[in-house]
Amino acid sequence: MKDVLAESIIISLIALQPKKAEITVDYNLITPSLAKCVTCMGACKGGCLHSCKGGGKSGKKGR
Amino acid sequence: MPSSELNFSPCVCLTHKCNLSCIYCYQKNRCGGKMTFETAQKVVDWIFTHVPDYADKVEIDFIGGEPLLEFTLIKEIFSYVYKIRPEIPYIFFATTNGTLLTAELKQWFIEHLDCFQLALSLDGRKETHDKNRSNSFDSIDVDFFLQNYPEQGVKMTVSEYSLPNLADNIVYLHSLGIKEIEGVNLAEGNFDWNKDEYIKLLIPQLKMLVDYYVEHDDLIPCMLFDKEINICETGNKERKKWCGIGTGTPFFDIDGKKYPCSFITPMTFTENELNAIMQTDFSDNEKFIDDDCFSNCYIYPICPTCSGANYLINKSFKTRIKSKCRIQKLVSLFIADLQAKRLIKNNGYINDEKDNTKLYYTIEAIKKIKALYLEEYVKFGI
């Protein structure tokens, strides 16, 4: 594989990058997904530190 | 599939005892006591009468020590909750070292799969796991967890002993069929993650992991890599706590006393420290935000922190443990590298979706992370 963040990778990425004018959503209004963060109510913004106790991924409905 | 519900997830400590002595355990003051059933009843009653409005479900997390040492109490609590018939859905959860699962325990847990979830702490191959976790690898029936809890990730903690074989250990866990590897947390406490030797050890490991996750792009990367770097480009960073300390994650010790989270307990802090800590207004987010990091660090939104560990080391919830900064910046370079290579491989698709907004800002973040941090690690052979 290529080196870490090699210039050739960046060039390939720029070719894939949409133009800013194509962005229709104001990114400042986007709230990061909270779906993972069941313990901390999303405070970790996807970083999911509720792994500090290993929990929260069961997906089981319970009783 | 991961739940998108919001759980109220109180921790109930059943025992301070543990049959292992893991090298990174931060519970230095365990007293060896255990919770009585009478105390457990009071705790359960409190939990179901204090469910926050936001919660769709209650997840009671049994914790220790090693919670399965108190299997009889677990069954008693389980029966009690069933008897009081809470109006809100509930589930039990326990992270275990996996060494105490006799045939009797396995049978009971299999009979209660619908509402009792077990998660295993597993640090990788036998050599690493045994070094970190008291030679316990051979006592664990990993297949039991894979067969009965296939969607549950394992909890992996990284110590200095894990670093030389980190990639191999993570690949090994995936090879067992484990879909998600939770944690991969850098051990909290008095490890000096700032050392040059750790940076040198980690770089080849992270390179191997990037190659592996690019090749296996159907896998969810382990938690070390599973970060949405596009969030770094979001203009309106919220001043929020990173975790639910003091609000969403109450911890009940063996005597029934409530603490802010599973880190801030008498097992880790002295009575005087706890008295000071309990004066904190945990609803005030400002008490938990490191202003220097918030204002000056580009990767702040994806940099995990443990408030309890910050207090343990810095006597402050606000001040983060800065010895992790170098490693977090290094990791962010490899997160960016992985996302860049996956984007190129998949022609700009992210998780089978083409989201131009997310794509634009992900690529912006990749470019910025490279510009900000790569140079610092060139001398280490990145």
XYZ file of C-alpha atoms in Angstrom:
445
model
C 0.000 0.000 0.000
C 0.990 3.604 -0.467
C 2.633 5.589 2.319
C 0.553 7.244 4.980
C -1.379 10.081 3.347
C 1.011 10.136 0.393
C 0.626 13.020 -2.036
C -0.690 10.629 -4.697
C -3.515 9.710 -2.295
C -4.393 13.346 -1.738
C -4.435 13.962 -5.498
C -6.797 11.022 -5.976
C -9.024 12.313 -3.190
C -9.204 15.797 -4.641
C -10.407 14.234 -7.867
C -13.222 12.593 -5.907
C -14.128 15.643 -3.854
C -17.370 17.382 -4.785
C -17.176 21.094 -5.393
C -18.303 23.179 -2.467
C -21.026 24.653 -4.653
C -22.462 21.140 -4.941
C -22.989 20.939 -1.218
C -26.570 21.748 -0.492
C -26.578 21.171 3.241
C -25.264 23.721 5.690
C -22.784 21.568 7.539
C -22.945 23.735 10.601
C -26.473 22.531 11.116
C -25.653 18.861 11.029
C -25.697 17.041 14.317
C -23.358 14.080 14.302
C -25.043 10.718 14.528
C -25.853 9.677 18.054
C -26.825 6.156 17.186
C -23.866 4.506 18.825
C -23.838 6.363 22.049
C -26.514 4.856 24.172
C -24.834 5.240 27.497
C -23.682 8.807 27.249
C -26.704 10.004 25.258
C -24.511 10.939 22.382
C -22.226 13.241 24.292
C -19.251 11.455 22.837
C -20.474 12.215 19.298
C -19.716 8.818 17.909
C -16.506 8.309 19.811
C -18.498 5.988 21.963
C -16.540 6.026 25.157
C -19.286 4.018 26.766
C -16.895 1.228 25.931
C -15.345 2.210 29.253
C -17.652 -0.443 30.609
C -18.063 -2.454 27.450
C -21.774 -1.961 27.164
C -24.396 -0.686 24.889
C -24.168 -2.652 21.689
C -26.603 -5.425 22.360
C -29.465 -4.237 20.215
C -31.699 -6.604 22.150
C -35.144 -5.369 23.009
C -35.196 -6.684 26.552
C -38.335 -7.303 28.540
C -27.639 -4.332 14.690
C -26.560 -1.652 17.121
C -29.398 -0.090 19.008
C -30.316 3.493 18.216
C -32.416 3.757 21.342
C -31.275 5.837 24.242
C -30.770 3.679 27.281
C -30.590 4.703 30.872
C -27.552 2.655 31.871
C -26.894 2.573 35.593
C -24.010 0.427 36.798
C -24.588 -1.850 39.753
C -21.427 -3.066 41.433
C -22.061 -6.537 42.800
C -18.641 -7.160 44.292
C -15.266 -5.572 44.723
C -13.656 -8.972 44.363
C -12.028 -10.104 41.168
C -10.345 -13.395 40.418
C -7.849 -11.689 38.106
C -5.301 -8.939 38.596
C -5.012 -7.202 35.250
C -1.971 -5.033 34.822
C -3.950 -1.944 33.880
C -6.696 -2.229 36.503
C -7.373 1.194 37.989
C -9.346 -0.190 40.930
C -6.553 -0.054 43.462
C -8.712 0.245 46.596
C -11.008 -2.753 46.302
C -12.258 -3.825 49.729
C -13.351 -7.352 48.872
C -16.940 -6.780 49.931
C -20.107 -7.573 48.033
C -23.633 -6.212 47.681
C -26.445 -7.776 49.690
C -29.775 -8.621 48.095
C -31.507 -6.099 50.366
C -29.242 -3.337 49.071
C -29.737 -4.528 45.508
C -33.517 -4.281 45.916
C -33.220 -0.657 47.044
C -30.921 0.129 44.112
C -33.299 -1.461 41.625
C -36.232 0.447 43.128
C -34.284 3.704 42.793
C -33.350 2.947 39.189
C -36.903 2.303 38.031
C -38.262 5.360 39.820
C -35.572 7.670 38.406
C -35.603 6.825 34.709
C -34.830 10.031 32.797
C -37.418 11.264 30.318
C -35.038 10.697 27.398
C -34.681 6.980 28.001
C -36.434 4.387 25.870
C -35.081 1.496 27.873
C -33.252 0.695 31.093
C -29.995 -1.201 30.792
C -28.744 -2.370 34.164
C -25.029 -2.965 33.869
C -23.586 -5.345 36.428
C -20.012 -4.575 37.196
C -17.328 -5.450 39.717
C -14.668 -6.597 40.395
C -15.829 -9.552 38.392
C -19.649 -9.533 38.455
C -20.084 -13.235 37.721
C -18.515 -14.024 41.100
C -21.973 -13.059 42.415
C -24.056 -15.227 40.130
C -26.539 -16.076 42.898
C -27.152 -12.376 43.503
C -27.538 -11.798 39.772
C -30.298 -14.385 39.674
C -31.978 -12.857 42.728
C -31.925 -9.370 41.203
C -33.178 -10.754 37.904
C -36.139 -12.425 39.641
C -36.881 -9.301 41.671
C -37.025 -7.070 38.594
C -39.257 -9.597 36.860
C -41.523 -9.571 39.901
C -41.930 -5.793 40.113
C -42.733 -5.659 36.368
C -41.296 -2.262 35.385
C -43.343 -0.340 32.839
C -40.295 0.521 30.743
C -38.433 -2.179 28.766
C -35.280 -3.324 30.470
C -32.229 -5.419 29.823
C -29.338 -6.622 31.924
C -25.754 -6.363 30.813
C -22.450 -7.491 32.279
C -18.900 -7.284 31.056
C -17.022 -10.320 32.273
C -13.534 -11.711 32.167
C -15.156 -14.926 30.980
C -13.262 -17.225 33.297
C -16.116 -18.270 35.599
C -18.660 -19.593 33.131
C -19.403 -23.091 34.349
C -21.931 -25.297 32.563
C -24.566 -24.132 35.050
C -23.920 -20.462 34.362
C -23.815 -20.966 30.606
C -27.158 -22.753 30.696
C -28.752 -19.939 32.711
C -27.436 -17.237 30.409
C -28.574 -19.170 27.346
C -32.058 -19.402 28.866
C -32.095 -15.634 29.335
C -30.582 -14.458 26.068
C -33.600 -12.267 25.381
C -32.865 -9.929 28.240
C -29.364 -10.586 29.529
C -26.364 -9.608 27.463
C -22.819 -10.636 28.294
C -19.744 -8.983 26.854
C -16.259 -10.375 27.050
C -13.022 -8.587 27.835
C -10.448 -10.021 25.460
C -7.148 -8.396 24.625
C -6.125 -10.511 21.628
C -4.029 -13.632 21.248
C -3.074 -15.743 24.240
C 0.362 -14.184 24.634
C -0.900 -10.608 24.934
C -4.079 -11.472 26.812
C -2.204 -13.532 29.371
C 0.343 -10.773 29.941
C -2.398 -8.189 30.484
C -4.970 -10.332 32.215
C -3.451 -12.803 34.667
C -2.853 -15.769 32.354
C -6.581 -16.201 31.886
C -6.829 -16.904 28.143
C -7.174 -20.666 28.471
C -10.026 -20.276 30.964
C -12.239 -18.474 28.458
C -14.758 -20.209 26.197
C -14.709 -17.634 23.397
C -17.065 -19.757 21.285
C -19.763 -19.421 23.947
C -19.728 -15.657 23.454
C -19.529 -15.880 19.664
C -22.436 -18.299 19.449
C -24.726 -16.611 21.931
C -23.852 -12.942 21.589
C -22.800 -12.671 17.930
C -23.587 -8.963 17.631
C -21.761 -7.998 20.798
C -18.262 -6.665 20.441
C -15.453 -7.572 22.768
C -13.790 -5.067 25.020
C -10.085 -4.736 24.335
C -7.774 -2.629 26.440
C -4.383 -1.618 25.138
C -1.446 -1.645 27.493
C 2.187 -1.017 26.722
C 2.560 -4.786 26.397
C -0.108 -4.837 23.699
C 1.606 -2.377 21.412
C 4.205 -4.603 19.694
C 1.468 -6.963 18.482
C -1.536 -4.677 18.354
C -2.361 -5.294 14.688
C -1.957 -9.040 14.958
C -4.208 -9.117 17.996
C -6.966 -7.097 16.346
C -6.779 -9.155 13.153
C -6.908 -12.281 15.302
C -10.083 -11.121 17.048
C -11.720 -10.411 13.686
C -10.587 -13.836 12.443
C -12.543 -15.421 15.298
C -15.676 -13.873 13.847
C -15.881 -10.943 16.208
C -17.563 -8.214 14.232
C -16.825 -5.254 16.420
C -13.953 -4.603 18.743
C -15.031 -2.144 21.383
C -12.672 -0.285 23.526
C -9.202 -0.559 22.098
C -8.871 2.102 24.720
C -5.469 3.285 25.726
C -5.167 2.202 29.336
C -6.087 4.950 31.781
C -4.002 5.918 34.747
C -0.298 6.366 35.124
C 0.868 5.130 31.744
C 3.021 7.739 30.027
C 1.704 7.401 26.505
C 3.941 10.287 25.459
C 7.080 8.132 25.232
C 8.950 7.999 21.909
C 9.189 4.222 22.176
C 5.396 3.903 22.124
C 5.182 6.089 19.008
C 7.833 3.943 17.304
C 6.035 0.757 18.277
C 2.641 1.991 17.223
C 3.417 3.311 13.733
C 4.049 -0.087 12.061
C 1.068 -1.552 13.899
C -1.240 1.174 12.641
C 0.120 0.771 9.107
C -0.698 -2.928 9.200
C -4.180 -2.226 10.501
C -4.882 0.330 7.777
C -3.815 -2.194 5.115
C -6.022 -4.843 6.738
C -9.099 -2.629 6.962
C -8.651 -1.372 3.387
C -8.502 -4.952 2.149
C -11.432 -5.963 4.361
C -13.567 -2.915 3.779
C -16.712 -4.758 4.821
C -15.476 -4.727 8.416
C -16.265 -1.985 10.884
C -12.846 -0.789 11.995
C -11.990 -1.297 15.641
C -12.869 1.619 17.845
C -9.417 3.117 17.563
C -10.200 3.911 13.904
C -13.963 4.166 13.976
C -14.234 7.932 14.145
C -16.120 10.368 11.947
C -13.325 12.775 11.086
C -15.685 14.933 9.052
C -17.020 16.135 12.409
C -13.729 17.999 12.863
C -14.879 20.313 10.080
C -18.170 21.120 11.773
C -18.243 24.800 12.557
C -20.471 24.744 15.594
C -18.671 22.500 18.037
C -20.932 21.904 20.995
C -19.622 22.507 24.492
C -20.708 19.168 25.859
C -19.202 16.567 28.118
C -17.681 13.627 26.308
C -19.523 11.057 28.421
C -22.473 10.700 30.755
C -20.503 11.199 33.974
C -22.759 12.222 36.832
C -25.872 12.351 34.676
C -26.458 9.311 32.475
C -24.167 6.754 34.040
C -24.830 6.418 37.774
C -22.798 3.791 39.575
C -24.075 2.036 42.685
C -21.388 0.654 44.926
C -21.817 -2.512 46.990
C -23.297 -0.488 49.873
C -25.870 1.075 47.558
C -24.229 4.495 47.549
C -24.452 6.308 44.225
C -21.418 7.669 42.356
C -21.086 9.575 39.062
C -19.767 6.731 36.900
C -17.979 3.404 37.005
C -14.570 5.098 37.229
C -15.368 7.395 40.158
C -15.839 4.918 42.962
C -14.252 3.958 46.283
C -12.351 1.278 44.360
C -10.291 4.010 42.684
C -10.509 7.159 44.835
C -10.038 7.862 48.522
C -12.900 9.006 50.715
C -11.548 12.569 50.804
C -11.224 12.674 47.039
C -14.753 11.344 46.628
C -16.130 13.914 49.068
C -14.562 16.664 46.966
C -15.729 15.104 43.708
C -19.308 14.790 44.906
C -19.500 18.592 45.300
C -19.272 18.879 41.506
C -22.268 20.066 39.527
C -22.243 17.346 36.889
C -24.974 19.050 34.898
C -22.592 21.927 34.168
C -20.819 20.951 30.948
C -18.301 23.753 31.363
C -16.697 21.931 34.285
C -15.690 19.132 31.929
C -14.386 20.976 28.888
C -10.675 21.545 28.479
C -10.722 25.040 26.991
C -7.240 24.695 25.495
C -8.198 21.488 23.688
C -11.607 22.827 22.678
C -10.253 26.035 21.211
C -6.948 24.929 19.759
C -7.084 21.268 18.789
C -8.490 20.330 15.399
C -9.206 16.724 16.385
C -11.035 17.682 19.589
C -14.363 16.230 18.348
C -12.849 12.781 17.787
C -10.434 12.651 20.700
C -11.832 10.469 23.473
C -11.269 11.336 27.067
C -12.233 9.828 30.405
C -13.230 12.527 32.865
C -12.634 10.215 35.784
C -9.106 9.427 34.632
C -8.474 13.142 34.104
C -9.422 13.735 37.726
C -7.296 10.823 38.916
C -4.195 12.239 37.245
C -4.815 15.996 37.156
C -7.253 16.445 40.084
C -9.477 18.218 37.613
C -12.278 17.146 35.322
C -11.479 20.008 32.971
C -7.862 19.241 32.272
C -7.321 16.319 29.961
C -4.383 13.940 30.282
C -2.076 15.549 27.744
C 0.360 12.624 27.656
C -2.060 11.020 25.200
C -2.001 13.948 22.754
C 0.861 12.685 20.616
C -0.678 9.270 20.261
C -4.130 10.654 19.526
C -2.707 12.881 16.785
C -0.788 9.927 15.393
C -3.925 7.810 15.437
C -5.845 10.587 13.674
C -3.313 10.444 10.835
C -4.011 6.756 10.385
C -7.783 7.261 10.678
C -7.438 9.806 7.867
C -5.212 7.443 5.898
C -7.688 4.579 6.251
C -10.641 6.710 5.241
C -8.702 8.136 2.285
C -7.745 4.698 1.005
C -11.251 3.306 1.472
C -12.747 6.307 -0.352
C -10.377 5.845 -3.279
C -11.034 2.096 -3.368
C -14.809 2.651 -3.328
C -14.868 5.647 -5.666
C -16.098 8.087 -3.055
C -18.756 5.911 -1.506
C -18.962 5.869 2.282
C -20.630 2.741 3.670
C -22.265 2.094 0.284
C -23.694 5.599 0.201
C -22.653 8.620 -1.786
C -23.182 11.582 0.488
C -21.595 14.577 -1.182
C -21.675 16.708 1.939
C -20.021 14.108 4.105
C -17.580 13.252 1.337
C -16.576 16.878 0.885
C -15.919 17.441 4.578
C -14.243 14.077 5.111
C -11.741 14.921 2.383
C -11.251 18.397 3.838
C -10.529 16.780 7.212
C -8.084 14.305 5.674
C -6.135 17.123 4.026
C -6.091 19.183 7.190
C -5.002 16.330 9.457
C -2.119 15.617 7.098
C -1.091 19.280 7.013
C -1.291 19.652 10.786
C 0.306 16.475 12.077
C 2.248 14.406 9.557
C 5.515 16.313 9.794
C 5.858 15.634 13.531
C 6.062 11.888 12.934
C 8.377 11.775 9.928
C 11.368 11.266 12.223
C 9.686 8.126 13.543
C 9.475 6.676 10.040
C 5.774 7.162 9.382
